[in-house]
Each structure stands twice: as structure tokens, then as C-alpha cells.
PDB file of C-alpha atoms in Angstrom:
ATOM      1  CA  MET A  30       0.000   0.000   0.000  1.00 93.00           C
ATOM      2  CA  LYS A  31       1.336   3.393  -1.053  1.00 98.00           C
ATOM      3  CA  ILE A  32      -0.547   6.548  -0.130  1.00 98.00           C
ATOM      4  CA  ALA A  33      -0.471   9.882  -1.950  1.00 98.00           C
ATOM      5  CA  ILE A  34      -0.967  12.762   0.506  1.00 98.00           C
ATOM      6  CA  HIS A  35      -1.655  16.370  -0.392  1.00 98.00           C
ATOM      7  CA  HIS A  36       0.141  18.256   2.365  1.00 96.00           C
ATOM      8  CA  ARG A  37      -1.119  21.576   3.663  1.00 90.00           C
ATOM      9  CA  PRO A  38       0.326  23.137   6.862  1.00 87.00           C
ATOM     10  CA  ASN A  39      -2.047  23.228   9.833  1.00 81.00           C
ATOM     11  CA  SER A  40      -4.243  20.502   8.383  1.00 87.00           C
ATOM     12  CA  TYR A  41      -4.845  16.811   9.112  1.00 92.00           C
ATOM     13  CA  SER A  42      -2.152  15.915   6.597  1.00 96.00           C
ATOM     14  CA  GLU A  43       0.490  16.554   9.271  1.00 94.00           C
ATOM     15  CA  GLN A  44      -1.018  13.771  11.388  1.00 95.00           C
ATOM     16  CA  TRP A  45      -1.366  11.456   8.401  1.00 97.00           C
ATOM     17  CA  ILE A  46       2.321  11.850   7.580  1.00 97.00           C
ATOM     18  CA  GLU A  47       3.345  11.209  11.187  1.00 96.00           C
ATOM     19  CA  TYR A  48       1.169   8.091  11.262  1.00 96.00           C
ATOM     20  CA  CYS A  49       2.772   6.752   8.078  1.00 97.00           C
ATOM     21  CA  LYS A  50       6.239   7.351   9.495  1.00 97.00           C
ATOM     22  CA  GLN A  51       5.373   5.706  12.802  1.00 97.00           C
ATOM     23  CA  TYR A  52       3.980   2.543  11.209  1.00 97.00           C
ATOM     24  CA  ASN A  53       6.324   2.401   8.209  1.00 97.00           C
ATOM     25  CA  ILE A  54       3.565   2.955   5.657  1.00 97.00           C
ATOM     26  CA  GLN A  55       4.829   3.990   2.252  1.00 98.00           C
ATOM     27  CA  TYR A  56       3.648   7.439   1.192  1.00 98.00           C
ATOM     28  CA  LYS A  57       4.518  10.342  -1.097  1.00 98.00           C
ATOM     29  CA  ILE A  58       3.671  14.053  -0.975  1.00 98.00           C
ATOM     30  CA  VAL A  59       1.694  15.251  -3.990  1.00 98.00           C
ATOM     31  CA  ASN A  60       0.188  18.562  -5.063  1.00 98.00           C
ATOM     32  CA  ALA A  61      -3.556  18.360  -5.780  1.00 98.00           C
ATOM     33  CA  TYR A  62      -3.409  21.785  -7.457  1.00 97.00           C
ATOM     34  CA  SER A  63      -0.852  20.667 -10.016  1.00 98.00           C
ATOM     35  CA  ASN A  64      -1.937  20.052 -13.604  1.00 98.00           C
ATOM     36  CA  ASP A  65      -0.336  16.580 -13.542  1.00 98.00           C
ATOM     37  CA  ILE A  66      -1.888  15.361 -10.279  1.00 98.00           C
ATOM     38  CA  LEU A  67      -3.181  12.169 -11.946  1.00 98.00           C
ATOM     39  CA  THR A  68       0.351  11.350 -13.080  1.00 98.00           C
ATOM     40  CA  GLN A  69       1.693  12.061  -9.577  1.00 98.00           C
ATOM     41  CA  ILE A  70      -0.632   9.492  -7.990  1.00 98.00           C
ATOM     42  CA  ALA A  71      -0.300   6.871 -10.750  1.00 98.00           C
ATOM     43  CA  ASP A  72       1.969   4.643  -8.638  1.00 98.00           C
ATOM     44  CA  CYS A  73      -0.174   5.002  -5.489  1.00 98.00           C
ATOM     45  CA  ASP A  74      -3.080   2.948  -4.162  1.00 98.00           C
ATOM     46  CA  ALA A  75      -4.769   5.710  -2.181  1.00 98.00           C
ATOM     47  CA  PHE A  76      -5.158   9.499  -2.142  1.00 98.00           C
ATOM     48  CA  MET A  77      -5.715  11.655   0.938  1.00 98.00           C
ATOM     49  CA  TRP A  78      -6.581  15.355   0.812  1.00 97.00           C
ATOM     50  CA  HIS A  79      -7.964  17.544   3.576  1.00 94.00           C
ATOM     51  CA  HIS A  80      -9.718  19.982   1.260  1.00 93.00           C
ATOM     52  CA  HIS A  81     -11.293  22.948   2.999  1.00 85.00           C
ATOM     53  CA  LEU A  82     -14.543  24.852   2.508  1.00 75.00           C
ATOM     54  CA  HIS A  83     -12.805  28.246   2.863  1.00 73.00           C
ATOM     55  CA  GLN A  84     -10.251  27.528   0.131  1.00 81.00           C
ATOM     56  CA  TYR A  85     -11.734  28.832  -3.113  1.00 82.00           C
ATOM     57  CA  LYS A  86      -9.534  26.488  -5.181  1.00 89.00           C
ATOM     58  CA  ASP A  87     -10.796  23.465  -3.263  1.00 91.00           C
ATOM     59  CA  PHE A  88     -14.392  24.547  -3.844  1.00 86.00           C
ATOM     60  CA  LEU A  89     -13.736  24.717  -7.589  1.00 89.00           C
ATOM     61  CA  PHE A  90     -12.599  21.162  -8.203  1.00 95.00           C
ATOM     62  CA  ALA A  91     -12.011  18.994  -5.101  1.00 96.00           C
ATOM     63  CA  LYS A  92     -15.175  16.903  -5.454  1.00 95.00           C
ATOM     64  CA  GLN A  93     -14.657  16.414  -9.180  1.00 97.00           C
ATOM     65  CA  LEU A  94     -11.043  15.316  -8.733  1.00 98.00           C
ATOM     66  CA  ILE A  95     -11.941  12.858  -5.992  1.00 98.00           C
ATOM     67  CA  TYR A  96     -14.729  11.429  -8.151  1.00 98.00           C
ATOM     68  CA  VAL A  97     -12.304  10.761 -11.014  1.00 98.00           C
ATOM     69  CA  ILE A  98      -9.604   9.237  -8.806  1.00 98.00           C
ATOM     70  CA  GLU A  99     -12.030   6.988  -6.944  1.00 98.00           C
ATOM     71  CA  LYS A 100     -14.679   6.091  -9.514  1.00 97.00           C
ATOM     72  CA  GLN A 101     -12.620   6.129 -12.712  1.00 98.00           C
ATOM     73  CA  LEU A 102      -9.145   5.124 -11.548  1.00 98.00           C
ATOM     74  CA  GLY A 103     -10.341   2.788  -8.793  1.00 98.00           C
ATOM     75  CA  LYS A 104      -8.122   4.184  -6.059  1.00 98.00           C
ATOM     76  CA  ILE A 105      -9.071   4.628  -2.406  1.00 98.00           C
ATOM     77  CA  CYS A 106      -9.768   8.254  -1.484  1.00 98.00           C
ATOM     78  CA  TYR A 107     -10.090   9.938   1.870  1.00 96.00           C
ATOM     79  CA  PRO A 108     -12.496  11.510   2.165  1.00 94.00           C
ATOM     80  CA  ASP A 109     -14.266   9.443  -0.466  1.00 96.00           C
ATOM     81  CA  PHE A 110     -16.745  10.863  -2.951  1.00 96.00           C
ATOM     82  CA  ASP A 111     -19.830   9.521  -1.155  1.00 94.00           C
ATOM     83  CA  THR A 112     -18.704  11.398   1.950  1.00 91.00           C
ATOM     84  CA  CYS A 113     -17.792  14.720   0.384  1.00 92.00           C
ATOM     85  CA  TRP A 114     -20.182  15.361  -2.523  1.00 95.00           C
ATOM     86  CA  HIS A 115     -22.712  16.958  -0.153  1.00 94.00           C
ATOM     87  CA  TYR A 116     -20.082  18.572   2.097  1.00 89.00           C
ATOM     88  CA  ASP A 117     -21.005  22.174   2.956  1.00 88.00           C
ATOM     89  CA  ASP A 118     -23.988  21.962   0.624  1.00 92.00           C
ATOM     90  CA  LYS A 119     -27.349  22.241   2.377  1.00 94.00           C
ATOM     91  CA  VAL A 120     -29.206  21.918  -0.914  1.00 96.00           C
ATOM     92  CA  GLY A 121     -27.580  18.564  -1.642  1.00 96.00           C
ATOM     93  CA  GLN A 122     -28.102  17.487   1.976  1.00 95.00           C
ATOM     94  CA  LYS A 123     -31.836  18.250   1.752  1.00 96.00           C
ATOM     95  CA  TYR A 124     -32.293  15.917  -1.200  1.00 96.00           C
ATOM     96  CA  LEU A 125     -30.080  13.232   0.355  1.00 95.00           C
ATOM     97  CA  LEU A 126     -31.919  13.233   3.693  1.00 94.00           C
ATOM     98  CA  GLU A 127     -35.324  13.212   2.002  1.00 95.00           C
ATOM     99  CA  SER A 128     -34.308  10.284  -0.200  1.00 96.00           C
ATOM    100  CA  ILE A 129     -33.421   8.086   2.797  1.00 93.00           C
ATOM    101  CA  GLY A 130     -36.469   9.068   4.844  1.00 93.00           C
ATOM    102  CA  VAL A 131     -34.770  11.049   7.605  1.00 88.00           C
ATOM    103  CA  ALA A 132     -37.099  13.106   9.844  1.00 86.00           C
ATOM    104  CA  LEU A 133     -35.957  16.434   8.397  1.00 89.00           C
ATOM    105  CA  VAL A 134     -37.233  19.858   9.428  1.00 92.00           C
ATOM    106  CA  PRO A 135     -39.549  20.862   6.541  1.00 94.00           C
ATOM    107  CA  THR A 136     -37.342  22.602   3.988  1.00 96.00           C
ATOM    108  CA  HIS A 137     -38.381  24.548   0.895  1.00 97.00           C
ATOM    109  CA  ILE A 138     -36.034  25.510  -1.949  1.00 97.00           C
ATOM    110  CA  PHE A 139     -37.119  27.717  -4.815  1.00 98.00           C
ATOM    111  CA  TYR A 140     -35.304  28.335  -8.086  1.00 98.00           C
ATOM    112  CA  THR A 141     -37.484  31.202  -9.319  1.00 98.00           C
ATOM    113  CA  ARG A 142     -38.364  34.461  -7.616  1.00 97.00           C
ATOM    114  CA  THR A 143     -42.059  34.078  -8.496  1.00 98.00           C
ATOM    115  CA  GLU A 144     -42.402  30.710  -6.767  1.00 98.00           C
ATOM    116  CA  ALA A 145     -40.524  31.939  -3.695  1.00 98.00           C
ATOM    117  CA  LEU A 146     -42.707  35.031  -3.282  1.00 98.00           C
ATOM    118  CA  GLU A 147     -45.889  33.015  -3.790  1.00 98.00           C
ATOM    119  CA  TRP A 148     -44.873  30.561  -1.057  1.00 98.00           C
ATOM    120  CA  ILE A 149     -43.930  33.403   1.289  1.00 98.00           C
ATOM    121  CA  ARG A 150     -47.341  35.035   0.760  1.00 97.00           C
ATOM    122  CA  HIS A 151     -49.061  31.925   2.142  1.00 96.00           C
ATOM    123  CA  SER A 152     -46.576  31.225   4.968  1.00 96.00           C
ATOM    124  CA  THR A 153     -46.461  32.110   8.628  1.00 95.00           C
ATOM    125  CA  PHE A 154     -43.383  33.347  10.467  1.00 95.00           C
ATOM    126  CA  PRO A 155     -40.758  33.059  11.864  1.00 94.00           C
ATOM    127  CA  LYS A 156     -38.886  30.964   9.310  1.00 95.00           C
ATOM    128  CA  VAL A 157     -35.171  30.274   8.921  1.00 94.00           C
ATOM    129  CA  PHE A 158     -33.363  31.494   5.802  1.00 95.00           C
ATOM    130  CA  LYS A 159     -30.079  29.835   4.822  1.00 94.00           C
ATOM    131  CA  LEU A 160     -27.432  29.824   2.153  1.00 92.00           C
ATOM    132  CA  ARG A 161     -26.356  26.445   0.857  1.00 91.00           C
ATOM    133  CA  SER A 162     -22.870  26.779   2.390  1.00 85.00           C
ATOM    134  CA  GLY A 163     -21.653  27.916   5.785  1.00 75.00           C
ATOM    135  CA  ALA A 164     -20.467  26.289   9.012  1.00 67.00           C
ATOM    136  CA  SER A 165     -20.756  27.085  12.735  1.00 62.00           C
ATOM    137  CA  GLY A 166     -24.036  28.898  12.264  1.00 64.00           C
ATOM    138  CA  THR A 167     -22.860  31.273   9.535  1.00 72.00           C
ATOM    139  CA  ASN A 168     -25.143  32.218   6.634  1.00 82.00           C
ATOM    140  CA  VAL A 169     -28.248  31.466   8.711  1.00 86.00           C
ATOM    141  CA  ARG A 170     -30.896  34.058   9.554  1.00 89.00           C
ATOM    142  CA  LEU A 171     -34.139  34.039  11.508  1.00 90.00           C
ATOM    143  CA  VAL A 172     -36.815  35.706   9.358  1.00 94.00           C
ATOM    144  CA  LYS A 173     -39.495  37.230  11.554  1.00 93.00           C
ATOM    145  CA  SER A 174     -41.901  38.690   9.011  1.00 96.00           C
ATOM    146  CA  GLU A 175     -43.291  38.278   5.518  1.00 97.00           C
ATOM    147  CA  LYS A 176     -41.746  41.585   4.495  1.00 97.00           C
ATOM    148  CA  GLU A 177     -38.262  40.476   5.553  1.00 96.00           C
ATOM    149  CA  ALA A 178     -38.676  37.152   3.730  1.00 97.00           C
ATOM    150  CA  GLN A 179     -39.713  38.975   0.557  1.00 98.00           C
ATOM    151  CA  ARG A 180     -36.655  41.212   0.765  1.00 96.00           C
ATOM    152  CA  LEU A 181     -34.330  38.206   1.123  1.00 96.00           C
ATOM    153  CA  ALA A 182     -36.013  36.336  -1.732  1.00 97.00           C
ATOM    154  CA  LYS A 183     -35.717  39.326  -4.057  1.00 97.00           C
ATOM    155  CA  LYS A 184     -32.053  39.735  -3.147  1.00 95.00           C
ATOM    156  CA  ALA A 185     -31.461  36.018  -3.798  1.00 96.00           C
ATOM    157  CA  PHE A 186     -32.559  36.512  -7.400  1.00 97.00           C
ATOM    158  CA  SER A 187     -30.807  39.835  -7.998  1.00 95.00           C
ATOM    159  CA  SER A 188     -27.504  40.851  -6.372  1.00 91.00           C
ATOM    160  CA  GLY A 189     -27.149  37.706  -4.257  1.00 91.00           C
ATOM    161  CA  PHE A 190     -25.318  37.205  -0.958  1.00 86.00           C
ATOM    162  CA  GLU A 191     -21.674  37.112   0.027  1.00 75.00           C
ATOM    163  CA  LYS A 192     -20.881  33.491   0.786  1.00 65.00           C
ATOM    164  CA  ASN A 193     -17.776  34.110   2.867  1.00 61.00           C
ATOM    165  CA  ASN A 194     -17.894  37.505   4.506  1.00 58.00           C
ATOM    166  CA  TYR A 195     -14.578  37.794   6.352  1.00 59.00           C
ATOM    167  CA  PHE A 196     -15.633  40.582   8.688  1.00 63.00           C
ATOM    168  CA  ARG A 197     -18.839  38.784   9.692  1.00 59.00           C
ATOM    169  CA  TRP A 198     -16.787  35.639  10.312  1.00 61.00           C
ATOM    170  CA  LEU A 199     -14.236  37.570  12.379  1.00 67.00           C
ATOM    171  CA  ALA A 200     -16.983  39.170  14.490  1.00 67.00           C
ATOM    172  CA  ASP A 201     -18.370  35.702  15.180  1.00 64.00           C
ATOM    173  CA  ARG A 202     -14.952  34.418  16.196  1.00 67.00           C
ATOM    174  CA  TRP A 203     -14.451  37.438  18.486  1.00 71.00           C
ATOM    175  CA  ALA A 204     -17.781  36.636  20.174  1.00 67.00           C
ATOM    176  CA  GLN A 205     -16.619  33.029  20.621  1.00 65.00           C
ATOM    177  CA  TYR A 206     -13.378  34.227  22.194  1.00 71.00           C
ATOM    178  CA  LYS A 207     -15.152  36.557  24.635  1.00 73.00           C
ATOM    179  CA  ARG A 208     -17.335  33.755  25.966  1.00 65.00           C
ATOM    180  CA  GLY A 209     -14.403  31.340  26.147  1.00 67.00           C
ATOM    181  CA  GLY A 210     -15.385  29.350  23.087  1.00 62.00           C
ATOM    182  CA  CYS A 211     -12.018  29.587  21.296  1.00 66.00           C
ATOM    183  CA  HIS A 212      -8.390  30.264  22.147  1.00 72.00           C
ATOM    184  CA  LEU A 213      -6.540  33.509  21.491  1.00 76.00           C
ATOM    185  CA  LYS A 214      -4.409  31.587  18.995  1.00 72.00           C
ATOM    186  CA  TRP A 215      -7.424  30.954  16.737  1.00 65.00           C
ATOM    187  CA  LEU A 216      -8.536  34.560  16.956  1.00 68.00           C
ATOM    188  CA  LEU A 217      -5.080  35.797  15.898  1.00 72.00           C
ATOM    189  CA  MET A 218      -4.916  33.260  13.102  1.00 66.00           C
ATOM    190  CA  GLY A 219      -8.124  34.739  11.731  1.00 62.00           C
ATOM    191  CA  LEU A 220      -6.637  38.235  11.814  1.00 63.00           C
ATOM    192  CA  PHE A 221      -3.531  37.242   9.873  1.00 60.00           C
ATOM    193  CA  THR A 222      -5.064  34.929   7.270  1.00 57.00           C
ATOM    194  CA  PHE A 223      -7.272  37.501   5.554  1.00 54.00           C
ATOM    195  CA  HIS A 224      -6.331  37.907   1.888  1.00 53.00           C
ATOM    196  CA  PRO A 225      -8.383  40.596   0.071  1.00 51.00           C
ATOM    197  CA  TYR A 226      -7.174  39.254  -3.286  1.00 47.00           C
ATOM    198  CA  LYS A 227      -8.409  35.722  -2.560  1.00 54.00           C
ATOM    199  CA  GLU A 228     -11.711  36.973  -1.148  1.00 54.00           C
ATOM    200  CA  ARG A 229     -12.638  38.163  -4.645  1.00 59.00           C
ATOM    201  CA  PHE A 230     -12.809  34.566  -5.866  1.00 59.00           C
ATOM    202  CA  HIS A 231     -15.633  33.629  -3.497  1.00 58.00           C
ATOM    203  CA  LYS A 232     -18.616  34.273  -5.706  1.00 67.00           C
ATOM    204  CA  GLU A 233     -21.967  35.494  -4.433  1.00 76.00           C
ATOM    205  CA  GLU A 234     -24.676  32.976  -3.681  1.00 88.00           C
ATOM    206  CA  MET A 235     -27.717  33.622  -5.876  1.00 93.00           C
ATOM    207  CA  GLY A 236     -30.365  31.979  -8.011  1.00 96.00           C
ATOM    208  CA  TYR A 237     -32.166  30.097  -5.239  1.00 97.00           C
ATOM    209  CA  ALA A 238     -34.044  30.764  -1.978  1.00 97.00           C
ATOM    210  CA  TYR A 239     -33.779  28.292   0.911  1.00 97.00           C
ATOM    211  CA  PHE A 240     -36.259  28.407   3.800  1.00 97.00           C
ATOM    212  CA  GLN A 241     -36.826  26.067   6.738  1.00 96.00           C
ATOM    213  CA  TYR A 242     -39.466  25.939   9.429  1.00 95.00           C
ATOM    214  CA  PHE A 243     -38.228  27.214  12.777  1.00 92.00           C
ATOM    215  CA  MET A 244     -38.043  24.768  15.667  1.00 86.00           C
ATOM    216  CA  PRO A 245     -37.992  26.827  18.924  1.00 83.00           C
ATOM    217  CA  ASN A 246     -36.482  26.025  22.341  1.00 80.00           C
ATOM    218  CA  ASN A 247     -33.755  23.845  20.889  1.00 79.00           C
ATOM    219  CA  ASP A 248     -30.713  24.299  23.130  1.00 81.00           C
ATOM    220  CA  TYR A 249     -28.444  21.719  21.513  1.00 82.00           C
ATOM    221  CA  ASP A 250     -28.151  19.079  18.846  1.00 82.00           C
ATOM    222  CA  ILE A 251     -26.643  15.601  18.916  1.00 86.00           C
ATOM    223  CA  ARG A 252     -24.142  14.608  16.258  1.00 86.00           C
ATOM    224  CA  VAL A 253     -23.107  11.038  15.557  1.00 88.00           C
ATOM    225  CA  PHE A 254     -19.905  10.257  13.651  1.00 85.00           C
ATOM    226  CA  THR A 255     -19.578   6.785  12.150  1.00 84.00           C
ATOM    227  CA  ILE A 256     -16.336   5.263  10.881  1.00 81.00           C
ATOM    228  CA  GLY A 257     -16.634   1.657   9.800  1.00 83.00           C
ATOM    229  CA  ASN A 258     -18.478  -0.174  12.581  1.00 91.00           C
ATOM    230  CA  ARG A 259     -17.728   2.481  15.216  1.00 92.00           C
ATOM    231  CA  ALA A 260     -19.906   5.409  16.206  1.00 92.00           C
ATOM    232  CA  VAL A 261     -19.083   8.396  18.412  1.00 91.00           C
ATOM    233  CA  ALA A 262     -21.753  10.866  19.541  1.00 92.00           C
ATOM    234  CA  LYS A 263     -21.399  14.363  20.948  1.00 89.00           C
ATOM    235  CA  ILE A 264     -23.680  17.177  22.040  1.00 88.00           C
ATOM    236  CA  ARG A 265     -23.178  20.572  20.382  1.00 80.00           C
ATOM    237  CA  MET A 266     -24.617  23.406  22.445  1.00 78.00           C
ATOM    238  CA  ASN A 267     -26.165  26.381  20.673  1.00 74.00           C
ATOM    239  CA  LYS A 268     -24.271  29.639  20.682  1.00 66.00           C
ATOM    240  CA  LEU A 269     -24.841  32.169  23.424  1.00 62.00           C
ATOM    241  CA  ASN A 270     -27.720  34.503  22.527  1.00 60.00           C
ATOM    242  CA  ASP A 271     -28.636  32.360  19.548  1.00 64.00           C
ATOM    243  CA  PHE A 272     -32.004  33.281  18.088  1.00 61.00           C
ATOM    244  CA  ARG A 273     -35.112  32.055  19.875  1.00 46.00           C
ATOM    245  CA  ALA A 274     -38.810  32.445  19.163  1.00 40.00           C
ATOM    246  CA  SER A 275     -40.651  34.697  21.564  1.00 37.00           C
ATOM    247  CA  GLY A 276     -44.330  35.497  21.293  1.00 35.00           C
ATOM    248  CA  SER A 277     -44.487  33.752  17.910  1.00 35.00           C
ATOM    249  CA  ASP A 278     -46.479  30.923  16.375  1.00 37.00           C
ATOM    250  CA  PHE A 279     -44.620  27.760  15.543  1.00 36.00           C
ATOM    251  CA  HIS A 280     -45.735  24.596  13.816  1.00 37.00           C
ATOM    252  CA  ILE A 281     -46.116  21.023  15.023  1.00 36.00           C
ATOM    253  CA  PHE A 282     -45.498  18.163  12.594  1.00 38.00           C
ATOM    254  CA  ASP A 283     -46.104  14.443  12.570  1.00 39.00           C
ATOM    255  CA  LYS A 284     -43.499  11.899  11.453  1.00 40.00           C
ATOM    256  CA  LYS A 285     -44.361  12.486   7.788  1.00 45.00           C
ATOM    257  CA  ASN A 286     -43.727  16.241   8.118  1.00 42.00           C
ATOM    258  CA  ILE A 287     -47.441  17.007   7.787  1.00 42.00           C
ATOM    259  CA  GLU A 288     -48.525  19.982   9.849  1.00 39.00           C
ATOM    260  CA  ILE A 289     -50.925  18.863  12.586  1.00 37.00           C
ATOM    261  CA  GLY A 290     -51.130  21.954  14.748  1.00 38.00           C
ATOM    262  CA  ARG A 291     -49.652  25.192  16.024  1.00 37.00           C
ATOM    263  CA  ALA A 292     -48.513  26.451  19.386  1.00 35.00           C
ATOM    264  CA  HIS A 293     -47.629  29.853  20.812  1.00 35.00           C
ATOM    265  CA  VAL A 294     -44.398  30.663  22.666  1.00 31.00           C
TER     266      VAL A 294
END
């Protein structure tokens, strides 16, 4: 077994390399961004790449490259295509979860402004508006009125939204630091990794409107990670001062996501 590893400082690749050295596993360092990457990995059995959602280059082609290496060349990839095709893509995740019958919060995606505005006109609020990408609660907004929902829908089909707003991200990290949610090291790393030139390559999100029903009084969620026949679960607490419904109607659903009632909080 010979493993091709794309190495990026401050990523999991450092641990992968150490592991290979410790257990005498044959490996070679390759460059996924190189034009001849397929030639570089030709003599390898596996390919490992910690591609990142904030790297615009990774967003452009990581999933496509992994698909070719795994599905066409028959090599082992980590992460594999089935794991990463829906990574940081709430639109893809919606269709995936619906297809396997998961009890998903009712989600509505519209690809025309007319359909979005018509749905909004017949909806009650609050609702949650999201962009398809974003982690740690970014690109998520609680919409409290029909007027606000209309404004967001119109913007989605005109100028669009900034997918990766550095200053909004930095403000969120500063709030995490103040409440003890991250170390000073991570805050400083955010200050010194801002590249105005690279920010231009993160295109605006537009051409769709994504709304979900709001589930109030949810203080945490449970996440389960499965690797092979092992599973590890953890509780992720909501952020301090995260949005909550107050004095608003919310909806009650049965197991088939059919509305069966309303309550007031």
C-alpha cells in the first residue's frame, strides 16, 4: 500500500504523515493543485486530501477530482466521494436526507423568484433562511416577518449574498473568544489569514431561496460520527444569545412532516 498525501500546513495531513512514518507505511507528498496530479498518484493505491470549505480552489474542483480518482481510476480516497459530494452543501443534503427518509425539518427551496414570493405570501413566520454553504451557524438568519422574507427572496434573485464575509466571520470568532469558546491563537490566526485578493474569488450565492421551518427552544443538537463499525456521539450546544422564538407561532409536525397543529411561545 502506497498513499499519496496532499500536504497543507495546519491541516490533518500533518497527522497522516506522522502516522505513516510511525507505522512504516509507504507514502509520497503530492500537489492536488498541479496540472499533472493524476500522473503524480499513478503509482499510489490511495489518495488523501484535507480539502477545505474556505479555500476557493478546493471549492472549484475537489469533489470532481476525488470522483475521477475513486470512480474512474479505482483508487481509495479519503475523504471518499460519497462522503464529500454533499459537504457544505445544504441543498444537496436536503435531497439526500429526504431520499433516505430522515425526519428532516420541513425545507423549501425555490429556483425562481415568483415561486418563492408566492410561497412566502401563504406562509407564517418566523422561518429560517439559509445559504447552501456555511459552518458554525454562519449564513443562517431568523426571518421574523413576511416583508423580511420577501426582501431576502428578491435579493437572492438579484444581487445575491456574500458566501464568505470575512468581517462577519471575524466578528463571530471574536464573540466566541469573549465567551471562552475559542483560544486567542485561533482569533489571531483569523486576523492574519485575511487575503483581500483571494476573497474576490468567493462568488456570491444567488439563483435560489432556501427556507426552513423554525423549531424553537432547541438548546443543543446531537451529532453522531460513524467510521466503519464504530460510532461516536457528541452534544453541540447552541451559541450564546442564539435566536429564539418569543411570542411567535410555531408549527407542530407528525413523522411524515405534515402539519398537525400550532402552538404559541
